[in-house]
Amino acid sequence: MNDSRNFRIDTPTGLQYHRDAELLIKANAFFGVVFLLIGGVLALLVSLTRWPSVHLLPADWFYLTLTAHGLDMLVFWIIFFEIAVLYFCSSTLLRCRLATPRIAWLGFALMLIGAVTTNVAIFRGDSSVMMTSYVPMGAHPSFYLGLILFAVGALIGCFVFLGTLVVAKNDKTYEGSLPLVTFGALTASIIAIFTIASGAIILIPTFLWSIGYIHQIDPLMYRTIWWAFGHSSQQINVAAHVSVWYAIAAIVFGAKPMSEKVSRTAFLLYIAFLQLASAHHLLSDPGLSSEWKIFNTSYFMYFAVLASMVHGLTVPGAIEVAQRKKGYTKGLYEWLRRAPWSNPVFSGMFISLIGFGFLGGISGVMMGTEQLNMIIHNTIYVPGHFHATVVIGTTLAFMSLTYFLIPSLFRREVWLPGVAKWQPYVFGFGMYAFALVMMGAGTLGVPRRHWDMSFAGTALPHEFPGSAYLMMGLVGISGVLAVIGGGMYILVTVGSLLFGRKVESSTFAQKGTPIPRAPVAATIGGHHGGAGFAAPGTFTLAIVFLVAFVLYYFINWKYLSTVWGIS
Amino acid sequence: MSALLPPARRVWWKEPLDRVELAWILIAFAWSAILFFMMPYWHVFGKQNLSNEAYRISAEEFTKRTQTMVDKYTVRTETDEKIPVVHPPEGSDVYLIARLWQWWPLLELENGKSYRLHLSALDYQHGFSLQPSNINLQVVPGYEMVITVTPNQAGSYSIVCNEYCGIGHHKMVSRLYVK
Ligand code: HEM
Ligand SMILES: [Cu+2]
Ligand SMILES: [Cu+2]
C-alpha cells in the first residue's frame, strides 16, 4: 500500500489516477469495447437482414442475432463502460483511493462471467427470446443466470463507487460539494441500484421458473417489473451521458456550469421522477387503468423530460458562455462556428447532444403519450427512437470521452488521428439517418423484430406500400454506414493501444494531493448576476427545438384522430 | 475544468440564475404541463382511447367463447385451412384469438358500426397490429382486453403480429374485412 507509485499524475490534464482505480477503469472500458465490437458485428448482420433486397440471414439466425445484439450493446457494452465512468468520476476526479479494490475486481469478474454465460446461452441456439425475454416464452436457465451474475457484479460496482465517495469525504481530498460531474454520476448510481433491484426481483423468479422450481409467472406482472428495470436503466444511461457531456464541456472549453443549482436540481429530478416510467412501455397493454398510465407517464415522466430539456440548454449554454469569454462574441453563433469541430472529443459530444434531443427526445415523448402510443407500439419506430437515445446519446458520448481517455488514461497517442477526426461524423450522421428512416418505416406500420415484411409463404400476406420497402432499404444502407463509423472507433481505440506512441508525461506519488480550492474571485461578476442573457445563441437553438417538438407532437395527434374510433 | 471540480463557492445554491436559464425552465415547464393536459383532454374529447376494460381469462374459456361466436356467425371460409370468416351483428361481442402463429378467426365488420372486440393470446404474447391504419395493441395470455372499435373506412385490412413470438412470428398475419 505504501508504494511510492500509488498515484499517477497525468501532467497535461492534472488528473490523478489511483493505481487500482486506473486498472479497473481500463479493464471495464476495454471489455465494454469488446462487447461493442461483438454487438457491432451483429448489428451489421441484423441490418443486412432487415434490408429487404439483401435479406441476409435465415430466420432462426436473425432472431438469435437480434437477441445477442440487444444484450451485448444495451447491457454489456453500456454498463461496462458506465462502471468505468463511475470509478473515474469518484476516485480520479476526487483524487482519492478507490474503496475496496478487491471487491471491485470481484464485481468485474462477475460481470464478465455473466456476460459470457448469457452469450453462450444465446449462441447455443435455444435462447432466442430477445433481451426482454417476455414470459411465457422461455430461454435456457443459463441465459437468466448470466444476466443475474452480471447484475450482481454491476451492483457491486455501484457500491464501490459510493464507498469511494465516502473515502474522499473522510480523507478530505476535496472541500465543499461534489463536482457536478461526480454528482451526475451519483444520480446514475442511485438509479442503478433501484434498477438492478427491480431486475433481480423479476429475473430471479424467472430463472427459478426456467428450471421448473416455480410453476408460473404472470406475464403482465413480468412486463411491469421488467420495464421498471428496462426503462430505469435507460435513465442511468441518460444521467451518465449527461455527466459525460458536462465533463467534455469542461475538458474542451473549461466551461463551468451556468448554474450549479439548476443542473443539480435537474439531476435530482431524474431520481425523483423516474421510477414508474416503466408505464410507458405498457400503454397498449390490457389490465392497467388509464389513470395509472397517465399518472405514471406524465407526472413522473414529464419531470424527467423537463430535466433533460434543462440539461439540453445548460450544457451548450455553458460552452457558449466559455467561448464568449474567450472573445467569440460575434453574432449569435460565432462561439459555435469557432468550436473545435475537428476534435472528436468535442464533435462527438455535440452531435450526441443534438441528436439525443431532436431525434431521441421528441420521438420518446410522442411514444410515451398514452393514446399516441397506439399508433407506433411495437413497430420499428421504437428501435428508431432508442437508437437515437442510447446510440447517438449514450454510445457516442462515451466514444467522445474515449478520445480524451486514450492519452490521459491509456497513455497512448491517438493512432490514426485522421480517422478519429471523422469518426463521430460517420457514426453520428449514419445513426441520425438510421434512426430517422426507422421511424419513417414504423409510421408506415413495419413491425420491429420481424424477419420478413413480405410475409412470403403465408396464405393471407399483408402488402406493405413501396415507401415502406424504400425506408427499410435505407435502414440497411444507413445501418451499414453507422457500422463503418463504429468500426472506425474500434480501429482507433484498439489501434492506439497496440500501435499508439507512448505518452510519457506522468509523475508518480505515494498520495494524491487534495483538490485546491478554486479562487472565488474568478467566478464573481462575469456572466453571473441574474440579469444577464448569457447564452442567446443556445437560447435560440432551444426555441428551434421547441418549435420542432410542438409541431411533431401535434401532427401525431392529428394522425391519431383519423384512425378508427376506439373506446 | 469546473464541472470536474467542486463548486468554487461553497454556497452555490444561492447564486442567482441567468435569465436564459430561467426563461427556458419556465417554457419547458409550461410545455410539460401541456403534454400532461393532452392525455386527459383526449379521453374527454378524442375518439381514440383504450377503455382499459380487461379480465383475467383462461385459454380454454377464451377459446370456448370464440367458438360459440364462430358457430353462430360464420358466413364462409377462406384459405386451404378453411379459416372461418365471421360476420357478427352490430354491437355484438367479437372475439379474436392470437396463438402460435395465427389470428383466428377472420372477421368481417361493417363500416361505421361499433363492435366490442375481445383480444387474448393462448400461449405467448403477441402484438395486434392493424394495417394500414397502424393501430397496435399488446395481446397477453391470461388477459382478455375489450375495446369498442368503429371502423371508419371500408376495405381489406391486415392484422400483423408485431410482438416477437418465436420462429413463426413473421408468418403470423391475417385479414380483417370492412364492408
Ligand atoms: C452500429 C450501429 C448499430 C446498428 C446499425 C444497429 C442496428 C440495429 C437493427 C437493424 C436492429 C433491429 C431492429 C428490429 O428488427 O427490431 C437493432 C436492434 C437493437 N439495437 Fe442496434 N444497432 C446499432 C447499435 C446499437 C447500439 C450501440 C445499441 C445499444 C447501446 C443498440 C441497441 C439495440 C437494441 C436494444 C435493439 C433491440 C433488440 C430487440 O428488439 O430486442 N444498437 N439494432
Ligand atoms: Cu404472434
Ligand atoms: Cu409475433
Coordinates of C-alpha atoms in Angstrom, one line a residue, chain A residues 13 59-60 63 128 130 134-137 175-181 218-220 223 247 256 258-262 264 283-290 293-294 297-298 302 306 309 313-314 365 369-371 374-379 442-445 447 449-452 455-456 458-462 515 517 520 523 527 530-535 542 546 549-550 553 557 559-567, chain B residues 1-10 12-21 23-25 27-29 31-32 34-36 38-40 42-43 47-54 56 78-79 83 106 109 123-125 127 129-141 143-153 157-158 160-167 169-178:
Chain A
T13 CA -4.6 17.2 -17.6
A59 CA -35.0 -16.6 -39.8
D60 CA -33.6 -18.5 -36.8
Y63 CA -33.7 -13.9 -34.1
S128 CA -33.6 -16.6 -28.9
M130 CA -34.9 -11.2 -27.3
Y134 CA -41.2 -12.0 -22.1
V135 CA -42.7 -15.0 -20.3
P136 CA -44.1 -17.5 -21.0
M137 CA -41.5 -17.7 -23.8
E175 CA -13.8 20.8 0.1
G176 CA -17.4 21.8 -0.2
S177 CA -19.7 19.9 -2.5
L178 CA -19.0 17.2 -5.1
P179 CA -18.1 18.3 -8.6
L180 CA -21.2 18.5 -10.8
V181 CA -19.9 15.6 -13.0
D218 CA -47.8 -13.8 -14.6
P219 CA -46.9 -12.2 -18.0
L220 CA -48.4 -8.8 -17.1
R223 CA -43.8 -6.8 -18.1
A247 CA -17.3 16.7 -18.4
K256 CA -18.3 25.8 -15.9
M258 CA -24.2 28.1 -15.9
S259 CA -25.7 27.5 -12.5
E260 CA -24.8 24.6 -10.2
K261 CA -28.3 24.9 -8.7
V262 CA -30.2 24.3 -11.9
R264 CA -28.0 19.6 -9.9
L283 CA -49.5 1.9 -22.6
S284 CA -51.1 -0.5 -25.0
D285 CA -51.4 -3.4 -22.5
P286 CA -54.6 -4.8 -21.1
G287 CA -55.4 -4.7 -17.4
L288 CA -54.0 -1.3 -16.4
S289 CA -56.1 1.7 -15.9
S290 CA -55.8 4.9 -17.8
K293 CA -50.9 5.1 -17.2
I294 CA -51.4 8.8 -17.3
T297 CA -46.2 8.6 -17.7
S298 CA -46.9 12.3 -17.2
Y302 CA -42.6 14.8 -17.7
L306 CA -38.2 18.7 -18.1
M309 CA -34.7 19.8 -21.6
L313 CA -29.9 24.0 -22.6
T314 CA -27.3 24.3 -19.8
V365 CA -42.3 11.9 -25.6
T369 CA -48.2 9.6 -24.6
E370 CA -51.0 7.3 -23.6
Q371 CA -53.1 7.4 -26.8
M374 CA -51.2 3.0 -30.1
I375 CA -50.0 4.3 -33.4
I376 CA -46.4 3.1 -33.0
H377 CA -46.4 0.4 -30.3
N378 CA -44.0 -2.4 -31.4
T379 CA -43.4 -1.0 -34.8
G442 CA -42.5 2.5 -38.2
T443 CA -45.0 5.2 -39.1
L444 CA -45.9 3.1 -42.2
G445 CA -46.5 0.1 -39.9
P447 CA -43.1 -4.3 -37.3
R449 CA -38.1 -7.8 -34.6
H450 CA -39.5 -9.2 -37.8
W451 CA -37.7 -11.3 -40.3
D452 CA -39.9 -11.0 -43.3
F455 CA -44.8 -12.5 -45.4
A456 CA -43.7 -14.9 -48.1
T458 CA -48.4 -17.1 -45.9
A459 CA -51.9 -17.6 -47.1
L460 CA -53.1 -14.0 -46.4
P461 CA -50.0 -11.8 -46.7
H462 CA -50.0 -8.1 -46.0
I515 CA -8.1 19.4 -4.8
R517 CA -10.0 25.5 -3.6
V520 CA -13.8 32.5 -5.7
T523 CA -16.3 33.5 -10.7
H527 CA -21.8 36.2 -16.7
G530 CA -29.1 37.1 -12.6
A531 CA -29.9 39.9 -15.0
G532 CA -27.8 38.9 -18.0
F533 CA -28.7 36.9 -21.0
A534 CA -25.5 35.0 -21.2
A535 CA -26.2 32.4 -23.9
A542 CA -33.6 25.8 -27.8
L546 CA -39.3 23.6 -29.0
F549 CA -41.2 19.4 -30.7
V550 CA -44.6 21.2 -30.7
Y553 CA -46.3 16.3 -31.3
W557 CA -52.5 13.8 -32.6
Y559 CA -53.0 11.5 -37.4
L560 CA -54.5 9.7 -34.5
S561 CA -57.7 11.5 -35.0
T562 CA -58.1 9.9 -38.4
V563 CA -58.0 6.3 -37.4
W564 CA -60.8 4.0 -36.3
G565 CA -62.8 5.0 -33.3
I566 CA -61.7 3.1 -30.3
S567 CA -63.2 3.3 -26.9
Chain B
M1 CA -12.4 22.5 -15.8
S2 CA -15.0 23.5 -13.5
A3 CA -17.7 20.9 -13.8
L4 CA -14.9 18.5 -12.8
L5 CA -14.1 20.4 -9.7
P6 CA -16.2 21.2 -6.6
P7 CA -18.2 24.4 -7.0
A8 CA -16.0 27.4 -6.3
R9 CA -18.4 29.0 -4.0
R10 CA -19.4 26.8 -1.1
W12 CA -23.6 27.7 -4.7
W13 CA -27.3 27.3 -4.2
K14 CA -27.7 31.0 -3.5
E15 CA -26.1 32.0 -6.8
P16 CA -28.7 33.8 -8.9
L17 CA -30.0 32.3 -12.2
D18 CA -29.2 33.7 -15.6
R19 CA -32.3 34.9 -17.5
V20 CA -31.6 32.4 -20.2
E21 CA -32.0 29.5 -17.8
A23 CA -36.8 31.6 -19.2
W24 CA -36.1 28.2 -20.6
I25 CA -37.2 26.4 -17.3
I27 CA -41.1 27.4 -21.1
A28 CA -40.1 23.8 -20.5
F29 CA -42.4 23.6 -17.5
W31 CA -44.8 22.6 -22.3
S32 CA -44.6 19.7 -19.9
I34 CA -49.5 20.9 -22.0
L35 CA -48.1 17.4 -22.6
F36 CA -49.8 16.3 -19.5
M38 CA -53.4 16.4 -23.7
M39 CA -54.0 12.9 -22.4
P40 CA -57.0 13.6 -20.1
W42 CA -58.3 13.3 -25.4
H43 CA -60.1 11.0 -23.0
K47 CA -62.3 9.3 -30.3
Q48 CA -59.3 7.0 -29.9
N49 CA -58.9 5.9 -26.3
L50 CA -58.3 2.5 -24.8
S51 CA -61.2 1.6 -22.5
N52 CA -58.8 -0.4 -20.4
E53 CA -61.5 -2.9 -19.8
A54 CA -59.8 -6.2 -19.2
R56 CA -58.4 -12.5 -16.5
E78 CA -61.1 -18.9 -46.7
T79 CA -57.7 -20.3 -47.5
I83 CA -60.5 -20.5 -41.7
L106 CA -61.2 -13.9 -39.8
L109 CA -67.2 -5.9 -39.9
D123 CA -49.8 -19.2 -25.5
Y124 CA -47.1 -16.5 -25.8
Q125 CA -47.5 -12.8 -26.0
G127 CA -48.9 -8.0 -31.0
S129 CA -51.2 -4.6 -35.5
L130 CA -53.9 -3.4 -37.8
Q131 CA -52.6 -2.3 -41.1
P132 CA -52.5 0.1 -42.9
S133 CA -54.2 2.1 -40.1
N134 CA -51.3 1.3 -37.8
I135 CA -53.3 0.6 -34.6
N136 CA -51.2 -1.5 -32.3
L137 CA -52.1 -3.4 -29.1
Q138 CA -50.3 -5.8 -26.8
V139 CA -52.0 -9.2 -26.5
V140 CA -51.1 -11.0 -23.3
P141 CA -52.0 -14.6 -22.4
Y143 CA -55.8 -11.5 -20.0
E144 CA -58.7 -10.5 -22.2
M145 CA -58.7 -7.0 -23.5
V146 CA -62.0 -5.5 -24.6
I147 CA -62.3 -2.4 -26.7
T148 CA -65.1 -0.9 -28.7
V149 CA -64.0 -0.4 -32.3
T150 CA -65.7 1.6 -35.0
P151 CA -64.2 1.2 -38.5
N152 CA -64.3 4.4 -40.5
Q153 CA -63.3 3.1 -43.9
Y157 CA -57.2 -4.7 -43.7
S158 CA -54.4 -6.9 -42.4
V160 CA -49.8 -8.4 -38.4
C161 CA -48.2 -9.8 -35.3
N162 CA -45.7 -7.3 -34.1
E163 CA -44.6 -8.8 -30.8
Y164 CA -41.9 -11.4 -31.3
C165 CA -43.5 -14.8 -30.6
G166 CA -40.9 -17.3 -31.8
I167 CA -39.7 -18.7 -35.0
H169 CA -43.5 -14.7 -35.8
H170 CA -43.2 -13.4 -39.3
K171 CA -45.8 -15.8 -40.6
M172 CA -48.5 -14.6 -38.2
V173 CA -50.6 -12.4 -40.4
S174 CA -54.3 -12.3 -41.2
R175 CA -57.1 -10.3 -42.7
L176 CA -60.0 -8.2 -41.5
Y177 CA -62.7 -7.0 -43.8
V178 CA -64.7 -3.9 -43.5

